[in-house]
């Protein structure tokens, strides 16, 4: 397994995000309100996981405020789930957040992602009040984790 740090221009990341968007559309419907946040342009902090030179997972962070990053575009291909790759991606993103001098990760997700919810709770994220534009989207869930 190899994890690389890259940005939104990485073709493997773009392909994995396309798969993620298809998965989310199948779960939530194509016009779900959360889909407005699926844009990847300008994501400067992206990780891609490779197994046997094949990209099988990804995630990204974007600076949210002076103390936090927002985790975005977490995905592992269905054929590679159950191998703790999500934990490895999450750990890399948390480490990168700390390297940037920030002390907290936040994220949002839809209610139809039970696998993701288990991943985040298992890794010490806590459900928080919906923040920002998410306050008006009733079937979204926001989570946070302090890294200190």
C-alpha positions in Angstrom: 0.0 0.0 0.0 1.1 3.5 -0.8 -0.5 6.8 0.2 0.5 9.9 -1.8 -0.2 13.5 -1.1 -1.3 15.5 -4.1 -4.0 18.0 -5.1 -7.3 18.1 -7.1 -5.5 17.9 -10.4 -4.5 14.3 -9.8 -6.3 12.1 -12.4 -6.7 9.2 -10.0 -8.3 11.5 -7.5 -10.7 12.8 -10.1 -11.7 9.3 -11.2 -12.3 8.2 -7.6 -14.4 11.3 -6.9 -16.5 10.5 -10.0 -17.2 7.1 -8.5 -18.0 8.7 -5.2 -20.4 11.1 -6.8 -22.2 8.2 -8.6 -22.4 6.3 -5.3 -23.9 9.3 -3.5 -26.4 10.0 -6.3 -27.5 6.3 -6.1 -27.9 6.6 -2.3 -29.5 10.1 -2.1 -30.8 11.0 -5.5 -29.0 13.1 -8.2 -30.4 16.4 -6.9 -29.7 16.0 -3.2 -28.9 19.3 -1.5 -25.5 18.1 -0.4 -24.4 17.6 -4.0 -23.8 21.3 -4.3 -20.7 20.8 -2.1 -19.1 18.1 -4.3 -16.8 20.4 -6.2 -13.1 19.5 -6.0 -11.5 22.5 -7.7 -9.0 24.2 -5.5 -8.5 21.3 -3.1 -4.8 21.6 -2.4 -4.5 18.8 0.2 -5.6 15.5 -1.3 -4.5 11.9 -0.5 -4.8 8.9 -2.8 -4.3 5.3 -1.6 -2.7 2.8 -4.1 -2.7 -0.9 -3.8 -0.6 -2.7 -6.4 -0.3 0.6 -8.4 -4.1 1.0 -8.6 -5.9 3.9 -6.9 -8.5 2.5 -4.5 -9.3 5.3 -2.1 -9.0 9.1 -1.5 -9.8 12.0 0.8 -9.0 15.6 1.1 -8.9 18.5 3.5 -9.7 22.2 3.1 -9.0 24.9 5.6 -12.3 25.8 7.3 -11.2 28.4 9.8 -8.1 29.4 11.9 -8.2 26.2 13.8 -9.9 23.5 11.7 -9.8 21.7 8.4 -12.9 20.2 6.8 -12.5 16.6 5.6 -13.9 16.2 2.1 -14.3 13.5 -0.7 -13.5 10.5 1.5 -14.0 7.3 -0.6 -12.8 3.7 -0.9 -13.8 1.6 -3.8 -16.4 -1.1 -2.9 -14.0 -4.0 -3.7 -11.5 -2.6 -1.2 -13.7 -1.8 1.7 -13.2 -3.7 5.0 -9.4 -3.4 4.8 -9.0 -0.4 7.1 -8.1 1.9 4.2 -10.6 4.5 5.4 -8.7 4.7 8.7 -5.4 5.1 6.9 -6.8 7.9 4.8 -8.4 9.6 7.8 -5.1 9.3 9.8 -3.1 10.8 7.0 -5.6 13.7 6.7 -5.5 14.3 10.5 -1.7 14.3 10.4 -1.7 16.8 7.5 -4.1 19.0 9.5 -1.7 19.0 12.5 1.3 19.7 10.1 -0.6 22.8 8.9 -0.8 24.0 12.5 -4.5 23.3 13.0 -6.1 21.4 15.8 -9.5 20.2 14.7 -11.2 18.3 11.8 -14.8 18.8 10.9 -16.9 17.2 8.2 -20.4 16.6 7.0 -22.2 13.7 5.4 -25.6 12.5 4.4 -27.7 10.2 6.6 -27.6 7.4 4.0 -23.9 6.6 4.6 -23.9 4.2 7.5 -20.4 2.9 6.7 -18.9 6.3 6.8 -20.7 7.1 10.1 -19.2 3.9 11.6 -15.7 4.9 10.4 -15.9 8.4 11.9 -17.4 7.3 15.3 -14.8 4.5 15.5 -12.1 7.1 15.0 -13.3 9.4 17.8 -15.4 11.9 15.8 -18.4 13.3 17.6 -21.7 14.4 16.1 -22.0 18.2 16.4 -24.7 20.8 15.5 -24.9 21.4 11.8 -22.7 24.3 10.7 -22.9 26.9 8.0 -25.1 26.2 5.0 -25.7 22.7 6.4 -28.1 24.1 9.0 -30.8 24.2 6.3 -30.3 20.6 5.1 -32.2 18.3 7.5 -30.7 15.0 6.5 -27.1 16.0 6.8 -24.9 15.1 9.8 -21.9 17.1 11.0 -19.0 15.7 13.0 -15.8 17.0 14.6 -12.7 15.7 16.2 -10.1 17.6 18.3 -6.6 16.7 17.4 -5.0 18.0 20.6 
